[in-house]
Structures are given as C-alpha cells and as structure tokens.
XYZ file of C-alpha atoms in Angstrom:
600
model
C 110.495 -93.616 5.313
C 109.297 -90.097 6.420
C 106.519 -88.389 4.054
C 108.393 -85.366 3.835
C 111.502 -87.865 2.287
C 108.504 -89.328 -0.291
C 107.958 -85.703 -0.989
C 111.119 -85.251 -1.557
C 111.856 -88.052 -3.892
C 109.080 -86.811 -5.883
C 110.386 -83.038 -6.342
C 113.476 -84.058 -7.650
C 111.563 -86.789 -10.239
C 109.938 -83.741 -11.713
C 113.301 -81.883 -11.770
C 114.677 -84.435 -13.908
C 112.030 -85.531 -15.929
C 112.482 -82.944 -18.672
C 115.678 -84.395 -19.570
C 115.162 -87.723 -19.697
C 111.585 -87.632 -21.629
C 111.133 -86.934 -24.993
C 109.251 -83.734 -25.764
C 105.924 -85.574 -25.854
C 105.816 -86.842 -22.624
C 107.024 -83.459 -21.106
C 103.517 -81.719 -23.267
C 101.499 -84.911 -21.149
C 102.829 -84.095 -17.937
C 102.110 -80.388 -18.530
C 98.878 -80.685 -19.113
C 99.166 -83.234 -15.990
C 100.018 -80.219 -14.136
C 97.435 -77.860 -15.368
C 94.721 -80.440 -14.744
C 95.676 -81.242 -11.307
C 95.557 -77.454 -10.170
C 91.936 -77.582 -11.250
C 90.963 -80.180 -9.428
C 92.722 -79.105 -6.509
C 90.038 -76.699 -6.872
C 87.836 -78.881 -7.058
C 88.908 -81.009 -4.131
C 88.120 -78.181 -1.279
C 84.741 -76.885 -3.162
C 83.328 -80.599 -3.803
C 85.253 -82.895 -1.847
C 85.782 -81.155 1.357
C 83.109 -78.504 1.106
C 80.178 -80.917 -0.791
C 78.977 -78.438 -3.496
C 79.232 -79.929 -6.760
C 80.385 -77.822 -9.450
C 79.986 -78.155 -13.623
C 81.674 -74.842 -14.269
C 85.124 -74.821 -13.355
C 85.894 -74.843 -16.953
C 85.053 -71.540 -17.545
C 86.962 -70.333 -14.665
C 90.124 -71.823 -16.439
C 89.053 -69.953 -19.824
C 88.120 -66.615 -17.715
C 92.189 -66.761 -16.801
C 93.377 -67.559 -20.293
C 90.813 -65.344 -22.524
C 91.581 -62.300 -19.846
C 95.448 -62.766 -20.663
C 94.668 -63.551 -24.119
C 93.198 -60.597 -24.411
C 95.244 -58.169 -22.868
C 98.523 -59.605 -24.550
C 97.291 -59.254 -27.976
C 94.670 -56.082 -28.832
C 96.682 -53.545 -29.764
C 94.154 -50.337 -28.435
C 93.437 -51.025 -25.146
C 91.821 -48.347 -23.113
C 94.396 -46.612 -21.411
C 93.280 -48.017 -17.526
C 94.019 -50.948 -18.891
C 97.589 -50.479 -21.095
C 99.743 -51.294 -18.454
C 98.612 -54.618 -18.198
C 99.324 -55.379 -21.827
C 103.614 -55.016 -20.665
C 103.572 -58.568 -19.116
C 102.189 -61.603 -19.051
C 102.789 -61.217 -15.035
C 100.483 -58.405 -14.833
C 97.444 -60.124 -16.968
C 97.555 -62.538 -14.665
C 96.577 -59.944 -11.724
C 93.954 -58.444 -13.499
C 92.886 -61.993 -14.593
C 92.980 -63.223 -11.139
C 91.707 -60.057 -10.223
C 88.525 -60.353 -12.753
C 88.128 -64.261 -11.540
C 87.465 -63.043 -7.965
C 84.965 -60.480 -8.732
C 82.942 -63.126 -11.335
C 83.750 -65.906 -8.964
C 81.848 -63.668 -5.901
C 78.901 -62.620 -8.109
C 78.214 -65.836 -9.079
C 78.717 -67.506 -5.348
C 76.267 -64.777 -4.195
C 73.663 -65.512 -6.861
C 74.249 -70.137 -6.632
C 75.616 -70.840 -3.448
C 72.305 -70.000 -1.303
C 70.810 -73.352 -3.768
C 70.689 -76.695 -2.643
C 70.181 -80.223 -2.999
C 70.639 -80.399 -7.207
C 69.318 -76.534 -7.842
C 73.441 -75.891 -7.391
C 75.262 -78.373 -9.651
C 72.731 -77.266 -12.199
C 73.262 -73.286 -11.293
C 76.888 -74.294 -12.190
C 76.306 -75.644 -15.050
C 74.368 -72.809 -15.986
C 76.670 -69.896 -15.752
C 79.194 -72.361 -16.740
C 77.344 -72.715 -20.226
C 76.764 -69.035 -19.806
C 80.996 -68.309 -20.124
C 81.211 -70.870 -22.718
C 79.516 -68.978 -25.287
C 80.370 -66.166 -24.530
C 83.762 -66.892 -25.243
C 82.972 -67.909 -28.752
C 80.636 -65.214 -29.680
C 82.617 -61.832 -28.529
C 84.605 -60.675 -31.786
C 87.332 -59.117 -29.625
C 87.808 -62.257 -28.404
C 88.206 -63.881 -31.645
C 85.074 -66.283 -31.902
C 84.904 -69.809 -32.185
C 88.710 -69.494 -34.053
C 89.878 -68.119 -31.174
C 93.150 -65.959 -30.440
C 96.674 -66.214 -31.634
C 100.172 -64.991 -31.298
C 100.488 -64.748 -26.835
C 103.382 -63.930 -25.707
C 105.649 -65.942 -23.760
C 106.376 -66.089 -20.083
C 109.430 -64.561 -18.982
C 110.833 -65.462 -15.446
C 114.097 -63.562 -14.356
C 115.093 -63.065 -18.266
C 114.664 -66.738 -19.078
C 112.006 -67.075 -22.330
C 110.094 -69.883 -21.145
C 108.540 -70.272 -24.895
C 108.781 -74.134 -24.490
C 106.892 -77.118 -23.046
C 110.387 -77.887 -21.225
C 110.895 -74.580 -19.734
C 107.240 -73.328 -19.051
C 107.164 -77.024 -17.621
C 109.244 -76.061 -13.946
C 107.040 -72.993 -13.824
C 103.643 -75.552 -14.246
C 104.742 -77.544 -11.575
C 106.185 -75.131 -9.221
C 102.815 -73.370 -9.154
C 100.883 -76.567 -8.603
C 103.083 -78.061 -6.143
C 102.782 -74.539 -4.201
C 99.067 -74.709 -4.693
C 99.048 -77.980 -3.001
C 101.421 -76.600 0.242
C 98.858 -73.450 0.448
C 96.289 -76.005 0.114
C 97.301 -78.257 2.763
C 97.837 -75.087 5.494
C 94.182 -74.199 4.591
C 92.713 -77.594 5.724
C 94.926 -77.833 8.435
C 93.753 -74.582 10.063
C 90.781 -73.207 11.707
C 89.782 -71.799 8.793
C 90.329 -75.616 7.039
C 87.912 -77.209 9.897
C 85.091 -74.344 9.257
C 85.101 -75.049 5.585
C 85.121 -79.020 6.040
C 82.360 -78.515 8.594
C 80.424 -77.483 6.246
C 79.789 -81.529 5.099
C 78.801 -82.301 8.795
C 75.745 -80.096 8.430
C 74.730 -76.438 8.171
C 72.918 -76.609 11.359
C 76.065 -77.750 13.723
C 78.374 -75.678 12.053
C 76.507 -72.702 12.767
C 75.671 -73.755 16.231
C 79.284 -73.850 16.427
C 79.888 -70.415 15.340
C 81.010 -71.087 11.145
C 79.596 -68.420 8.580
C 78.546 -71.252 6.444
C 78.016 -68.715 3.620
C 81.312 -67.188 4.278
C 82.910 -70.100 4.098
C 81.275 -71.105 0.917
C 82.123 -68.305 -0.590
C 85.610 -68.509 0.671
C 85.978 -72.361 -0.862
C 84.506 -70.984 -4.786
C 86.900 -68.008 -4.407
C 89.517 -70.071 -3.777
C 88.867 -72.690 -6.380
C 87.851 -70.669 -9.168
C 91.299 -68.595 -8.464
C 93.017 -72.155 -9.111
C 90.809 -72.524 -12.074
C 91.905 -68.819 -13.193
C 95.400 -69.790 -12.480
C 95.536 -72.741 -14.420
C 93.592 -70.622 -17.492
C 96.572 -68.441 -17.642
C 99.701 -71.016 -17.642
C 97.491 -72.883 -20.281
C 97.331 -69.256 -22.660
C 101.187 -69.229 -22.360
C 102.104 -72.431 -23.082
C 100.085 -73.348 -25.703
C 100.509 -69.471 -27.030
C 96.720 -69.682 -28.776
C 93.232 -69.883 -26.958
C 89.701 -70.900 -28.221
C 87.121 -71.840 -26.361
C 87.036 -76.023 -27.166
C 88.893 -76.648 -23.765
C 86.580 -74.238 -21.717
C 83.209 -76.147 -22.708
C 80.746 -78.414 -20.428
C 82.432 -81.119 -21.473
C 85.550 -80.299 -20.102
C 84.356 -79.442 -16.258
C 82.748 -83.252 -16.210
C 85.875 -84.173 -17.118
C 87.620 -82.307 -13.717
C 84.954 -83.828 -11.467
C 85.850 -87.052 -13.295
C 89.762 -86.469 -12.327
C 88.567 -85.240 -8.966
C 86.190 -88.424 -8.193
C 89.038 -90.874 -9.566
C 92.037 -89.762 -7.267
C 90.121 -89.408 -4.408
C 87.731 -86.223 -4.005
C 88.795 -85.476 -0.650
C 91.867 -85.217 -1.045
C 94.890 -83.137 -2.035
C 97.048 -85.466 -3.443
C 94.708 -87.284 -5.160
C 94.112 -84.167 -7.293
C 97.551 -84.656 -8.713
C 96.593 -88.528 -8.984
C 93.437 -88.287 -10.729
C 94.426 -85.710 -12.990
C 97.390 -87.915 -13.790
C 95.460 -91.198 -14.166
C 93.049 -89.487 -16.765
C 95.260 -87.743 -18.890
C 97.280 -90.796 -19.553
C 94.403 -93.531 -19.627
C 92.573 -91.246 -22.402
C 96.240 -91.316 -24.045
C 96.336 -95.375 -23.581
C 93.186 -95.761 -24.953
C 93.137 -93.388 -28.157
C 96.323 -95.494 -28.895
C 95.498 -98.992 -28.614
C 91.492 -99.128 -29.378
C 91.763 -98.356 -33.059
C 94.291 -101.313 -33.291
C 91.986 -103.741 -31.786
C 88.891 -102.172 -33.043
C 89.647 -100.447 -36.332
C 90.556 -96.397 -36.637
C 86.770 -95.280 -36.868
C 84.293 -94.616 -33.805
C 85.252 -93.009 -30.615
C 85.754 -96.237 -28.515
C 88.024 -94.622 -25.665
C 84.761 -92.784 -24.937
C 82.394 -95.902 -24.215
C 85.593 -97.620 -22.798
C 86.215 -95.050 -20.433
C 83.165 -94.326 -18.952
C 82.504 -97.956 -18.428
C 86.193 -97.458 -16.559
C 84.828 -95.149 -14.746
C 81.781 -96.334 -13.717
C 83.315 -99.322 -11.891
C 85.606 -97.964 -10.557
C 83.156 -95.588 -8.660
C 81.259 -98.401 -7.966
C 84.402 -100.381 -6.591
C 85.856 -97.637 -5.095
C 83.562 -94.004 -4.612
C 86.090 -92.664 -2.660
C 88.860 -92.625 -5.463
C 92.213 -94.208 -5.426
C 94.127 -92.234 -3.041
C 92.739 -93.486 -0.081
C 93.433 -97.001 -1.056
C 96.479 -96.421 -1.821
C 96.824 -94.583 1.949
C 95.350 -98.013 3.287
C 98.088 -100.153 1.683
C 101.005 -98.134 2.206
C 103.411 -98.581 5.031
C 102.635 -96.971 8.272
C 106.109 -95.289 8.083
C 104.804 -93.288 5.351
C 101.589 -91.670 6.753
C 101.641 -88.480 7.937
C 100.916 -88.561 11.926
C 99.359 -85.299 13.307
C 100.811 -84.569 16.822
C 100.199 -81.838 19.212
C 102.903 -80.967 21.766
C 102.584 -80.406 25.628
C 100.781 -77.026 26.199
C 104.110 -75.244 27.593
C 104.411 -71.726 29.020
C 104.228 -70.010 25.358
C 101.398 -71.724 24.829
C 98.724 -69.921 26.654
C 95.295 -70.611 27.530
C 92.811 -68.266 25.942
C 91.065 -65.936 27.649
C 87.482 -66.964 29.289
C 84.495 -66.169 29.852
C 83.400 -64.632 33.123
C 79.988 -66.797 34.175
C 77.232 -65.168 35.416
C 76.313 -64.959 39.287
C 75.536 -67.888 40.848
C 71.155 -68.018 40.591
C 70.829 -65.144 38.115
C 68.728 -65.941 35.220
C 70.514 -66.744 31.632
C 67.968 -68.108 29.618
C 64.035 -67.223 29.783
C 61.015 -68.268 27.211
C 58.221 -66.110 27.767
C 54.904 -67.586 26.264
C 56.538 -69.163 23.041
C 54.201 -70.260 20.669
C 55.310 -72.232 17.642
C 52.861 -73.132 14.626
C 53.393 -74.797 11.829
C 50.282 -74.056 9.773
C 47.276 -75.581 11.884
C 49.750 -77.721 13.983
C 50.810 -75.932 17.013
C 54.051 -77.605 18.286
C 54.653 -75.371 21.316
C 51.632 -73.441 22.802
C 52.573 -70.881 25.707
C 56.056 -71.987 26.893
C 57.775 -70.824 29.441
C 60.925 -71.552 31.682
C 63.784 -70.697 32.719
C 67.294 -71.438 33.649
C 69.542 -69.774 36.311
C 73.219 -69.896 36.348
C 74.699 -72.921 38.549
C 71.723 -75.400 38.124
C 70.507 -78.187 35.674
C 67.359 -77.836 34.813
C 65.613 -80.938 32.739
C 62.967 -80.791 30.384
C 61.063 -84.249 30.047
C 58.079 -85.642 28.110
C 56.935 -88.239 25.534
C 57.437 -88.866 22.263
C 55.946 -85.889 20.345
C 55.706 -83.375 23.275
C 57.456 -80.645 21.440
C 60.667 -80.712 23.310
C 63.061 -80.768 20.305
C 60.944 -77.339 18.794
C 61.431 -75.706 21.642
C 65.342 -76.815 21.880
C 65.662 -75.418 18.306
C 63.834 -72.392 19.034
C 66.080 -71.630 22.502
C 69.444 -71.977 20.038
C 68.325 -70.432 17.201
C 67.649 -73.211 14.626
C 63.763 -72.153 14.793
C 61.825 -68.758 15.123
C 58.736 -68.314 17.732
C 55.780 -67.543 15.987
C 54.542 -65.744 19.221
C 56.467 -64.901 22.828
C 59.826 -63.951 23.344
C 63.332 -65.960 24.010
C 65.912 -64.134 26.270
C 69.301 -64.830 26.480
C 72.185 -62.936 28.895
C 69.088 -60.139 28.836
C 69.025 -60.021 25.122
C 66.172 -60.643 22.810
C 67.229 -63.116 20.894
C 63.940 -64.532 18.575
C 64.748 -64.353 15.040
C 68.574 -64.837 15.797
C 70.850 -67.050 13.656
C 72.566 -69.911 16.066
C 75.911 -67.875 15.104
C 75.537 -65.012 16.898
C 73.837 -66.600 19.532
C 76.401 -68.974 20.239
C 79.160 -65.884 20.207
C 76.774 -64.637 23.072
C 77.634 -67.879 25.397
C 75.171 -70.533 23.863
C 76.279 -73.764 22.559
C 74.684 -77.397 22.443
C 74.938 -81.083 21.424
C 72.644 -82.538 18.996
C 69.668 -85.285 19.800
C 71.342 -87.210 16.395
C 75.257 -86.887 17.116
C 76.611 -84.525 14.171
C 80.410 -85.056 13.878
C 82.915 -84.744 11.114
C 83.667 -89.157 10.862
C 87.370 -88.676 8.897
C 89.015 -85.689 11.145
C 90.483 -86.863 14.235
C 88.754 -85.858 17.680
C 90.735 -83.299 18.397
C 90.366 -81.621 15.523
C 86.510 -82.174 15.948
C 86.112 -80.389 19.373
C 88.823 -77.762 18.285
C 85.598 -76.936 15.642
C 84.075 -75.767 19.091
C 86.513 -72.882 19.555
C 86.252 -71.477 15.896
C 84.974 -68.140 17.378
C 87.632 -68.256 20.073
C 90.169 -67.380 16.994
C 90.370 -64.818 14.379
C 93.364 -65.714 11.477
C 91.965 -65.833 8.538
C 92.159 -67.626 5.031
C 95.367 -65.890 4.656
C 96.965 -66.229 7.486
C 96.192 -69.731 7.168
C 97.539 -70.470 4.061
C 100.372 -69.015 4.562
C 100.500 -70.967 8.259
C 101.217 -67.377 10.077
C 98.615 -69.039 12.504
C 100.435 -71.204 14.324
C 100.179 -69.517 17.390
C 96.944 -69.337 17.881
C 96.029 -72.819 16.232
C 98.083 -74.261 18.735
C 96.090 -72.469 21.548
C 93.021 -73.831 19.859
C 94.506 -77.348 19.973
C 95.429 -76.987 23.314
C 92.265 -75.984 24.653
C 90.697 -78.742 22.669
C 92.766 -81.057 24.560
C 91.952 -80.069 27.778
C 88.532 -80.382 27.019
C 89.235 -83.854 25.664
C 90.810 -84.665 28.980
C 88.011 -83.437 31.137
C 85.430 -85.496 29.785
C 87.694 -88.439 29.726
C 88.610 -88.643 25.470
C 92.382 -87.472 26.394
C 93.262 -91.270 25.397
C 91.690 -90.656 22.279
C 93.404 -87.386 20.942
C 94.612 -88.255 17.502
C 91.693 -91.535 16.532
C 89.188 -90.982 13.793
C 85.838 -89.017 15.672
C 84.008 -92.203 13.648
C 86.175 -94.959 15.051
C 84.361 -93.685 18.395
C 82.037 -96.142 20.249
C 77.936 -93.620 19.717
C 78.567 -93.199 23.900
C 81.829 -91.605 23.187
C 81.034 -89.626 20.657
C 78.063 -88.401 22.784
C 81.273 -87.098 25.262
C 82.986 -85.574 22.517
C 80.412 -83.573 21.710
C 80.028 -82.073 24.762
C 83.917 -81.781 24.652
C 83.100 -79.690 21.792
C 80.601 -77.701 23.163
C 82.640 -76.887 26.509
C 85.376 -75.784 23.830
C 83.012 -72.888 22.930
C 83.572 -71.430 26.711
C 79.845 -70.958 26.989
C 77.821 -69.972 30.354
C 74.791 -71.961 29.006
C 75.332 -75.891 27.753
C 71.914 -77.272 25.768
C 72.551 -81.198 25.615
C 69.662 -83.307 23.906
C 70.178 -86.564 25.607
C 73.797 -86.611 26.025
C 73.352 -90.580 27.964
C 71.803 -92.344 25.713
C 73.894 -94.725 24.142
C 75.933 -94.617 27.230
C 77.164 -97.529 29.384
C 76.281 -97.236 33.578
C 79.862 -96.423 34.343
C 79.852 -93.494 31.206
C 76.292 -92.414 32.692
C 77.993 -91.918 36.113
C 80.919 -89.900 35.237
C 78.978 -88.113 32.622
C 77.204 -86.996 35.804
C 79.757 -86.259 37.794
C 80.948 -84.057 35.002
C 78.002 -81.946 34.926
C 77.854 -81.338 38.332
C 81.188 -80.306 38.634
C 79.833 -77.783 35.626
C 77.235 -76.745 37.697
C 79.274 -76.137 40.617
C 81.425 -73.783 38.622
C 78.456 -71.945 37.817
C 77.746 -72.946 34.361
C 74.053 -73.470 33.149
C 72.570 -76.690 31.848
C 69.167 -77.301 29.804
C 69.141 -80.849 29.566
C 66.329 -83.181 27.281
C 66.901 -86.476 28.434
C 64.467 -89.633 28.532
C 66.329 -91.893 31.183
C 64.216 -91.193 34.100
C 66.904 -92.740 36.456
C 69.715 -90.113 35.110
C 67.700 -87.019 35.089
C 66.083 -87.102 38.727
C 69.326 -88.170 40.598
C 71.277 -85.376 39.184
C 68.801 -82.134 38.284
C 68.185 -79.096 40.166
C 64.155 -78.487 38.395
C 62.395 -80.493 36.072
C 59.948 -79.164 33.436
C 57.317 -81.700 31.766
C 55.695 -80.682 28.643
C 53.076 -82.579 26.555
C 51.406 -81.898 23.882
C 53.596 -78.897 23.504
C 52.099 -77.482 26.612
C 53.561 -77.526 30.010
C 52.031 -79.245 32.441
C 54.596 -79.463 35.287
C 57.630 -77.947 36.980
C 59.389 -78.067 40.273
C 61.443 -80.097 41.949
C 62.458 -83.411 40.972
C 60.410 -84.855 43.899
C 57.396 -83.269 43.845
C 57.103 -83.704 39.862
C 57.901 -87.841 40.660
C 54.283 -87.292 41.938
C 52.275 -85.105 40.700
C 49.196 -86.967 38.934
C 49.929 -85.151 35.314
C 52.901 -86.142 35.303
C 52.455 -89.644 36.055
C 49.695 -89.881 34.126
C 51.475 -88.293 30.819
C 54.781 -89.928 30.924
C 55.287 -92.217 33.704
C 52.055 -94.322 32.781
C 49.720 -93.276 34.637
C 49.494 -94.140 38.382
C 48.540 -97.181 40.267
C-alpha cells in the first residue's frame, strides 16, 4: 500500500470519528490535536535543530491570552479595537505578538550552548507564566472566561465535535508544511545544525539564522495551538502554560520520535491516552488517594528512553512493510532542468590563496609561527608534517574557522582574516574535514546537496508552500552529477551513515564540489581508503587540477602525496621547514630528520 493511501485512510477515520465516538473521546482527540501541534514545533526545534526548549507552553499561553484579552476586554485602545471583531483577527495579532517575542527571546537565548540553552528557556518560560498570573487585566490566577466561539463560514464552532474538524485540519496542514520545509534547501540547512556548526557554516549556512527560523516556526505553532485551545475551552487561566506542561510536551516528542513529523502525533496521542488510562486504572488497584499515575508514568518514560531513545515512530517504520515506506526518487535531468550557473575559474597559475607570515598564539603556545604559502590555480599543493606540527591550526585559519594572531590571509585577492566561513565559502573556497562530518540519517544525495546551499535562494515560505520545486530539482540534479563524478552514483538514496568510512570521505569531496569552488581544501581525504579507491581519488584530483581548480591537500600517505601533487610545504613545530617540488622535498635533510625518520 502506498503511503498516500495510508494518509487518506487516516483522514477518513478522523473525519468520521466525531460521528461514532462519545463526546468524551472527541474531547480527548481535540486535546491530542492541540498537543501534537505544539510537539510538531519541538520536532523542528529539538529533534531536527538540536535545541532543547522547556518553554513551549509559554508560547501556547501567549497565543491563548492574546485572543482572550482582545475578545473580552471592553475598552480596548483604538488601535486594537478592530481585532476584537472576530477571533480570526485576534489570531493574526497573537501570531504577530508571538513572532516579535520569539525573535527577541531567540536573539538572547539561541547564542547560548550546552546546558545553558535549556536553562535559558526555563527562565523565560517561567517569566511568561508568572506574567500571565500576575496581570490583573488577564484575570490573574483566576483566569479569563466568556471567550466567544470561532465562526467559520457562518458555522459556529461552539462544541467540541464542531471545533474538532478545525483543530485537526490545522494540525494536518501544519504537518504537511513542516514536511515540505524539511524536504528543501532550507530544511537541509536546519538539519545541518545537528551535524555541527563548523560544517554547516563551511557549506554557506547561516547557522544563527537557521536557529532563529526554527525557533520562530515552533513558537508560531505553539501560539496557534493556544488560540485554538482558548476558543475550545472558552476560558483561559495560567495553569496549562507552566513549566510542567513544557516538560510534558518534551515527553510527547521523545515518546513519539523527536525527529519525526508523524512522531509528534504519535507521542501526543500515547501520552494523552496513557495518562487517562492510568488515572482510571490505578485508583482501582492502589486506592483513591495519591498521584500514583505520575509515579508509574515516570517509570514508563524512563524504561522507554532506555529501550528506544529515538522514540516509537522509528520502531514502527522498521516494522512496517517496505511498500508502506515513502521513497525519495529523483528523475533524470531533462532539458527542463538546467544546470546551475558555474563559477569562472581563474587563469592557470594565478595565485588563489596566499598566507603571509601567519602566526597563531594560544596564550604562551605558538601553534603557527611566521607561516607563509601560496596556492595557484591548476595545481595541487600538499601541506605535510608530523602530528602536532600545526597543520590543522593553519587549515582552520585558511578556511575562516580561526583567526591569525598576526599576519594576513588573502583569497582571490581579498583579505579574509576574521571573516566567517560562510563568507569565505561564498567567495569560492570549499573544504572537507579530518573527522568526517555528515548527517548520517539523511540520504547521500541530500548530504551532497547541502554543499549547493549558496547556489539557491528560495526561503522558508517558498519551501513550506512547495514553490521552490524547480530550484530544488536543480540542486538535487547537481548533487547527483557530483556523486556520479566521484563514483558514488549507485548510492544516491542510501543513508550516509551506512557508507564505509572511505566512501564517506569521498562523499565529503562531492559535497565540497557541489559548492562550485575554485579552491578545495582537503583534510586527509585518503585516510581509510583502499588502494583502488586511492587510485580513483588521485584520478579525480588530477582531473580537477586539469580543469583549473586549485587544491590544498593535508595528507599523511606519502606514497599518495608524492605521486600526485605539484608542490609540497613541510611544517614542524608550527614553522615551515621546507617547500618545493616533491622530489626535492623528499631529499631535504630537515624533512628526513623531522618527518621521514631521519637520514640513514
């Protein structure tokens, strides 16, 4: 059975549920839909973006209280009076207010890392919760009642079985938009956040913008849920918007599958139903006093996290028949899918990259001392030296990850000291990493398409509404061409984490090539490759050189280096001790002593 038929069956079941179920169960389904909408934002924020937030319940409250205030207060200021006419207008105000608050809180919070980020979300979540309970205009802890029902095309949604359809229509639409967003250039940028910011920035991703986008989207989903909740209950007080509810939302995401769109629905459903069953069952078993369901629920959560830390949705996917699983396919490029514009490579022999007397100090340690080198168009330059020689430090300074203490680095004639990796990538420099940095659960094709991030321009709204399909086809077609170029054309739809280490290194080269660079920085690309794979890599690099590309290569395999490169720079203790043609360097006494084991 095709996945779309399963979705159609689910929609059909949801459509008839209020006609067959008693009101109590319809109410439970309403709560599941409202919770799932909030958890969907956490899937983006925590599961995909890698940022843990305990404050989502506060954004739910922001959406709920905005609508409650605007629809119940009699003497609104003139500039707000228009919004009291309809709950639909209060929704617009609520979303705008939530967006403003989210942008402010995100700008302050998302620069934190480690455990400071979730602690920061706890801080502002508690602040908003107590604000709701403190302001007399919001009813204090007593709350606000008498909210009007939502009217849709003249139909008053004043009962649970009526507003049920709106709740679930909004949820399913949000899930569709979220899936569209993830299956796009912007989505790959968001998913790259969990692969490491250094890698993402080197591919041209503005990581702070990506964090802010996903934080904003998750806040808007929460506010939308709060608006629906307020007009479902027709009453609002601070209790559902406290820290305990923020923790419940995280539990829902973890139970269902924190990185899965459908896991949001699964987790919200399981936790809501499980709580209800425990509240009904445990008093019969253990007596009517005490909150035993909280204890039992906590033990169940711990057991689940031990047995299935990725949640239940991945388990269901593994158990499902292959015919039920969605398959991503890319049609062969046609005349309607033009190639992306290519960068004009510099003339052969032109200086691409130049390091002038670069020194890098870390306190009293001098990692690089007066280092100079040049890389020219159409050549391969090898940077070699024993472990601890300072190669990686210099490599990071050349690529914008680090900044020299003194000296200058020029790329394409521009001084790039202190500029971001993203800015340097836009100038035409692309790199690989000593320790492979991939997104293992994404396909090989998607990983490589990340390298073409700067070659696209469609934004979040275009992605969510699938207005970016032409550009997306071009980006994926380019990624496929680069994979075929490096010999991985048979692995397009395999998960990147399933490849052997050597293949993953080749994948990184394909990703770097997808950025259309004029300079490649390769950090030990032959490590982990078998003999035949090294030969194929050497042929590829030689072909790139003949096309006019400049390549800076850090490598320990001397047989591979000396038979391939045009020039060699040798480092020891942060200094350049030799440079020249491979055959000259191999005979240099200082090199033999420092790197090749000394003279005989």
